C-alpha cells in the first residue's frame, strides 16, 4: 500500500509477478534500500528486455501509461506514486543480478548497489536530463559513497569533482 492509501504498488507488483515478468527496482528507492532512506513517491523499475513489449501492453490495460524515448511512465488516479520503467537497454542486465530487499515495506527485487551507482552516474552525466534531476542523482551518488566509500573507484573523476 502506498502512502496515499491506494493499492497502486501492490497492484503493479502483483501483475508483474503473476505474469512472470522479471524486473528490479533502480533509482532513488533502490538507493534507499542500501543507505539511510529519503522520502520519495517515485519508483523506478527496469524490466527484462525480452519482456518489455508484453509488460507495456499488459500494464497499459491496468494503469495510465505514457511512453517517452527511454521510459514508460505509469500512474493511477488517486495515487501519489509515480512509476517510471526505464527502457534504456544499458539497464537490462541489472535485472538478472537483482537481490530481494525491502522497498516501501515490501520485499522486491532491487538492483545491486554497483548497478544502482552506475545508473546514477549515467543519469548525472546525461546532458538532456533536467538540471534538478541531475542534482538529485549527484546527491544519491554522494549518499552511496558516504555509506560505501570503497565504491568511489567506480565513479568518474568529473562526477567526484562535482561532489567536492
Rosetta silent file (secondary structure, phi, psi, omega in degrees, C-alpha in Angstrom):
SEQUENCE: XXXXXXXXXXXXXXXXXXXXXXXXXXXXXXXXXXXXXXXXXXXXXXXXXXXXXXXXXXXXXXXXXXXXXXXXXXXXXXXXXXXXXXXXXXXXXXXXXXXXXXXXXXXXXXXXXXXXXXXXXXXXXXXXXXXXXXXXXXXXXXXXXXXXXXXXXXXXXXXXXXXX
SCORE:     score description
SCORE:     0.000 S_00000001
   1 L     0.000  131.571  178.366    0.000    0.000    0.000 S_00000001
   2 L   -79.380  167.467 -176.000    1.386    3.391   -0.914 S_00000001
   3 L   -61.993  -18.943 -177.285    1.454    6.295    1.485 S_00000001
   4 L   -94.131    4.293  176.384   -1.680    7.784   -0.106 S_00000001
   5 L    91.355   -7.253  177.798   -3.913    4.777    0.585 S_00000001
   6 L   -79.214  169.623  177.236   -4.139    3.492   -2.992 S_00000001
   7 L  -109.871   28.184 -177.125   -3.123   -0.012   -3.927 S_00000001
   8 H   -55.044  -53.987 -177.621   -1.082    1.078   -6.963 S_00000001
   9 H   -62.223  -47.311  179.117    2.193   -0.512   -5.838 S_00000001
  10 H   -58.541  -43.900 -179.991    0.543   -3.732   -4.671 S_00000001
  11 H   -63.865  -46.042 -179.391   -1.388   -3.997   -7.942 S_00000001
  12 H   -59.102  -49.263 -178.040    1.661   -3.294  -10.083 S_00000001
  13 H   -64.985  -41.583  178.304    3.826   -5.873   -8.307 S_00000001
  14 H   -59.978  -44.592 -179.705    1.037   -8.475   -8.373 S_00000001
  15 H   -62.874  -47.121  179.739    0.550   -8.028  -12.123 S_00000001
  16 H   -61.164  -46.278 -178.838    4.276   -8.307  -12.850 S_00000001
  17 H   -65.883  -44.659 -178.645    4.665  -11.363  -10.601 S_00000001
  18 H   -61.805  -28.883 -178.666    1.507  -13.132  -11.852 S_00000001
  19 L  -100.648    9.407  176.017    2.713  -12.807  -15.446 S_00000001
  20 L    63.355   32.048 -179.649    6.294  -13.850  -14.685 S_00000001
  21 L   -88.493  118.923 -178.952    7.759  -10.526  -15.766 S_00000001
  22 L   -77.684  133.165 -177.539   11.316  -10.135  -14.478 S_00000001
  23 E  -154.029  169.433  168.850   12.077   -6.670  -13.104 S_00000001
  24 E  -152.907  159.671  178.633   14.043   -4.847  -10.459 S_00000001
  25 E   -84.678  135.632  173.967   13.936   -1.533   -8.633 S_00000001
  26 E  -129.020 -173.866  174.171   16.514    1.100   -9.602 S_00000001
  27 H    75.843 -157.687 -173.708   16.839    4.806   -8.854 S_00000001
  28 H   -60.957  -39.861  178.170   16.236    6.591   -5.575 S_00000001
  29 H   -65.264  -34.994  176.769   14.119    3.875   -3.936 S_00000001
  30 H   -66.711  -40.817  175.420   16.883    1.364   -4.717 S_00000001
  31 H   -57.905  -43.749  179.650   19.413    3.720   -3.104 S_00000001
  32 H   -58.553  -26.486  179.895   17.083    3.835   -0.073 S_00000001
  33 H   -72.663  -17.023 -176.765   17.351    0.044    0.215 S_00000001
  34 H  -112.392  -24.537 -177.418   21.102    0.344    0.862 S_00000001
  35 L  -129.994  178.571  178.861   21.551    3.650    2.722 S_00000001
  36 L   -55.049  119.735 -173.210   19.593    5.900    5.088 S_00000001
  37 L   -71.210  148.795  169.445   16.299    6.396    3.226 S_00000001
  38 L  -112.433  150.957 -179.725   14.880    9.671    1.977 S_00000001
  39 L   -71.097  133.738  177.646   11.159   10.118    1.353 S_00000001
  40 L  -155.076  139.781  173.554   10.170    9.674   -2.276 S_00000001
  41 L  -107.526   23.309  174.620    6.971    8.842   -4.104 S_00000001
  42 E  -105.304  140.766  174.764    8.885    7.860   -7.240 S_00000001
  43 E  -131.916  118.553  179.357    9.565    4.239   -8.104 S_00000001
  44 E  -105.026  132.044 -179.672   11.944    3.439  -10.947 S_00000001
  45 E  -127.118  157.947  166.328   11.973   -0.049  -12.442 S_00000001
  46 E  -127.061  139.322 -178.519   13.749   -1.874  -15.215 S_00000001
  47 E  -114.632  144.472  178.044   12.091   -4.853  -16.913 S_00000001
  48 L   -50.705  131.793 -174.311   13.872   -7.668  -18.730 S_00000001
  49 H   -53.421  -42.571 -176.891   14.297   -6.538  -22.338 S_00000001
  50 H   -70.944   -8.330  179.510   12.664   -9.632  -23.828 S_00000001
  51 H  -112.942    0.835 -172.897    9.535   -8.987  -21.732 S_00000001
  52 H   -63.683  -44.810 -179.425    9.270   -5.231  -22.167 S_00000001
  53 H   -63.279  -42.918  177.663    6.727   -5.223  -25.015 S_00000001
  54 H   -63.306  -42.732  179.854    4.485   -7.700  -23.174 S_00000001
  55 H   -62.989  -41.695  179.618    4.790   -5.685  -19.964 S_00000001
  56 H   -61.271  -46.548  179.710    3.894   -2.452  -21.767 S_00000001
  57 H   -62.895  -44.215 -178.687    0.768   -3.989  -23.300 S_00000001
  58 H   -65.196  -50.488 -176.545   -0.262   -5.591  -20.008 S_00000001
  59 H   -67.780  -30.094  177.730    0.355   -2.568  -17.795 S_00000001
  60 H   -65.108  -20.295  177.283   -1.377   -0.266  -20.274 S_00000001
  61 L   -84.677  -14.396 -176.719   -4.625   -2.137  -19.627 S_00000001
  62 L  -110.655  -26.638 -174.006   -4.413   -1.534  -15.851 S_00000001
  63 L  -134.492  164.379  171.511   -2.779    1.887  -15.459 S_00000001
  64 E   -74.042  126.495 -175.524   -2.383    5.158  -17.304 S_00000001
  65 E  -124.299  130.535  176.838    0.736    4.669  -19.406 S_00000001
  66 E  -125.516  128.359 -177.724    2.734    7.334  -21.195 S_00000001
  67 E   -95.097  134.874  174.319    5.663    6.426  -23.467 S_00000001
  68 E  -124.914  170.028 -176.284    8.834    8.533  -23.661 S_00000001
  69 L   -53.910  -38.714 -178.289   12.060    7.861  -25.605 S_00000001
  70 L  -125.900   21.627  178.273   13.721    5.968  -22.715 S_00000001
  71 E  -159.818  160.334  168.070   10.899    5.272  -20.293 S_00000001
  72 E  -116.159  127.647  179.093    7.325    4.227  -19.719 S_00000001
  73 E  -107.384  128.660 -179.840    5.565    6.266  -17.044 S_00000001
  74 E  -112.160  138.258  173.014    2.706    4.687  -15.103 S_00000001
  75 E  -138.054  160.870  175.213    0.159    6.486  -12.972 S_00000001
  76 L  -134.657  122.516  178.642   -3.041    5.556  -11.217 S_00000001
  77 L   -52.437  134.905  179.889   -5.674    8.214  -10.480 S_00000001
  78 L    92.303   -7.009  179.314   -5.819    8.835   -6.744 S_00000001
  79 L  -110.760  140.251  174.425   -2.234    7.728   -6.125 S_00000001
  80 L   -87.121   -8.481 -179.763    0.726    9.997   -5.486 S_00000001
  81 L   -72.774  132.855  175.993    3.128    7.232   -6.505 S_00000001
  82 E  -115.473  123.424 -178.482    4.846    7.804   -9.845 S_00000001
  83 E  -110.434  128.902  176.317    6.325    4.741  -11.547 S_00000001
  84 E  -122.178  124.149  177.004    8.877    5.051  -14.309 S_00000001
  85 E   -99.686  116.943 -178.355   10.034    1.972  -16.209 S_00000001
  86 E   -74.042  126.613  179.803   13.468    2.568  -17.692 S_00000001
  87 L  -109.236    1.037  175.667   13.692    1.321  -21.297 S_00000001
  88 L   -62.973  122.298 -174.866   17.335    2.268  -21.942 S_00000001
  89 H   -62.836  -17.126  177.812   18.930   -1.106  -22.835 S_00000001
  90 H   -61.479  -25.730 -176.166   22.026   -0.356  -20.717 S_00000001
  91 H   -85.238  -16.530 -172.282   19.929   -1.115  -17.620 S_00000001
  92 L   -59.132  -35.135  177.832   18.590   -4.523  -18.689 S_00000001
  93 H   -63.699  -18.343 -179.719   21.486   -6.601  -17.238 S_00000001
  94 H   -60.432  -32.535 -173.953   20.590   -5.226  -13.785 S_00000001
  95 H   -61.355  -45.521 -176.018   17.511   -7.477  -13.641 S_00000001
  96 H   -71.113  -18.555 -179.662   19.410  -10.779  -13.598 S_00000001
  97 H   -99.566    0.983 -174.800   21.741   -9.556  -10.827 S_00000001
  98 L   -65.487  155.201  175.563   18.994   -8.150   -8.564 S_00000001
  99 E  -132.950  152.035 -177.001   18.520   -9.264   -4.964 S_00000001
 100 E   -75.083  130.920  175.804   15.469   -9.001   -2.724 S_00000001
 101 E  -145.712  164.972 -178.085   15.393   -6.028   -0.376 S_00000001
 102 E   -86.308  127.953  175.989   12.632   -4.073    1.301 S_00000001
 103 E  -128.790  123.660 -179.989   11.178   -1.108   -0.605 S_00000001
 104 L    50.298   37.598  177.408    8.246    0.831    0.884 S_00000001
 105 L    80.952    6.823 -177.604    7.694   -2.082    3.276 S_00000001
 106 E  -124.092  130.969  174.931    7.576   -4.735    0.533 S_00000001
 107 E   -70.586  121.548 -176.978   10.349   -7.203   -0.348 S_00000001
 108 E  -134.919  156.676  172.835   11.158   -6.540   -4.016 S_00000001
 109 E   -69.519  126.267 -177.118   13.978   -7.373   -6.415 S_00000001
 110 E  -122.706  137.746  177.359   16.428   -4.472   -6.190 S_00000001
 111 L   -56.735  150.354  175.597   19.424   -3.848   -8.435 S_00000001
 112 L   -64.620  153.763 -174.778   22.804   -4.500   -6.858 S_00000001
 113 H   -57.701  -42.205  179.258   24.445   -1.443   -5.354 S_00000001
 114 H   -62.136  -36.499  177.530   27.183   -1.252   -8.021 S_00000001
 115 H   -68.868  -41.412  177.929   24.486   -1.309  -10.719 S_00000001
 116 H   -60.216  -45.581  178.861   22.480    1.402   -8.951 S_00000001
 117 H   -59.723  -44.185  178.711   25.606    3.535   -8.733 S_00000001
 118 H   -60.500  -43.490  177.947   26.293    3.008  -12.452 S_00000001
 119 H   -61.830  -39.413  178.291   22.741    4.039  -13.306 S_00000001
 120 H   -66.824  -37.445  176.644   23.083    7.171  -11.191 S_00000001
 121 H   -63.722  -47.467  177.500   26.362    8.038  -12.951 S_00000001
 122 H   -55.655  -45.886 -177.690   24.701    7.625  -16.368 S_00000001
 123 H   -65.337  -42.738 -178.871   21.816    9.837  -15.250 S_00000001
 124 H   -66.191  -26.406 -179.173   24.080   12.510  -13.739 S_00000001
 125 L   -92.102   -1.845 -176.534   26.094   12.664  -16.980 S_00000001
 126 L   -79.550  109.379 -176.631   23.046   12.916  -19.257 S_00000001
 127 L   -68.430  -17.069  179.472   23.053   16.451  -20.705 S_00000001
 128 L   -86.445   -9.718  179.562   19.406   16.115  -21.770 S_00000001
 129 L   -77.243  143.680  178.990   18.273   15.431  -18.202 S_00000001
 130 L   -57.830  141.000  179.603   16.807   18.363  -16.273 S_00000001
 131 H   -54.903  -38.584 -179.714   19.393   20.074  -14.032 S_00000001
 132 H   -64.569  -35.953  177.913   17.246   19.459  -10.929 S_00000001
 133 H   -69.801  -39.851  178.774   17.161   15.719  -11.702 S_00000001
 134 H   -64.460  -37.124  177.010   20.943   15.636  -12.244 S_00000001
 135 H   -63.414  -39.584  177.833   21.443   17.329   -8.854 S_00000001
 136 H   -65.382  -39.133  176.977   19.289   14.634   -7.241 S_00000001
 137 H   -62.239  -41.773  177.262   21.362   11.959   -8.990 S_00000001
 138 H   -62.567  -40.723  177.081   24.534   13.565   -7.613 S_00000001
 139 H   -61.216  -43.050  178.561   23.001   13.576   -4.129 S_00000001
 140 H   -63.770  -39.922  176.292   22.190    9.864   -4.465 S_00000001
 141 H   -61.604  -44.309  179.366   25.774    9.162   -5.588 S_00000001
 142 H   -61.607  -41.856  178.389   27.033   11.118   -2.590 S_00000001
 143 H   -61.292  -42.375  179.347   24.744    9.153   -0.240 S_00000001
 144 H   -63.845  -46.750 -176.982   26.067    5.875   -1.648 S_00000001
 145 H   -67.825  -30.044  175.644   29.715    6.958   -1.340 S_00000001
 146 H   -64.532  -39.350 -178.757   29.224    8.144    2.249 S_00000001
 147 H   -84.943  -28.798 -176.531   27.979    4.684    3.216 S_00000001
 148 L  -134.336   70.593 -175.129   30.250    2.714    0.846 S_00000001
 149 H   -59.386  -24.676  179.818   33.398    4.809    0.234 S_00000001
 150 H   -63.405  -18.201  179.318   35.107    1.862   -1.471 S_00000001
 151 H   -80.828   -4.169  179.019   32.771    2.390   -4.445 S_00000001
 152 H   -57.653  -28.655  179.074   34.412    5.746   -5.189 S_00000001
 153 H   -65.244  -17.663 -179.026   36.731    3.962   -7.619 S_00000001
 154 H   -93.900    2.551 -177.272   33.668    3.292   -9.810 S_00000001
 155 L  -107.397  127.098 -179.407   32.742    6.965  -10.114 S_00000001
 156 L   -60.052  148.694 -178.569   34.289    9.041  -12.923 S_00000001
 157 H   -55.317  -36.372 -178.914   36.519   11.956  -11.852 S_00000001
 158 H   -64.008  -32.788  177.224   34.158   14.574  -13.329 S_00000001
 159 H   -73.569  -45.134  178.866   31.384   13.336  -11.035 S_00000001
 160 H   -58.934  -39.412  178.277   33.683   13.189   -7.990 S_00000001
 161 H   -61.570  -38.188  179.851   34.775   16.776   -8.719 S_00000001
 162 H   -70.074  -21.765 -179.915   31.142   17.915   -8.698 S_00000001
 163 H   -82.618  -18.379 -176.933   30.654   16.294   -5.286 S_00000001
 164 L   -96.813    0.000    0.000   33.522   18.235   -3.691 S_00000001
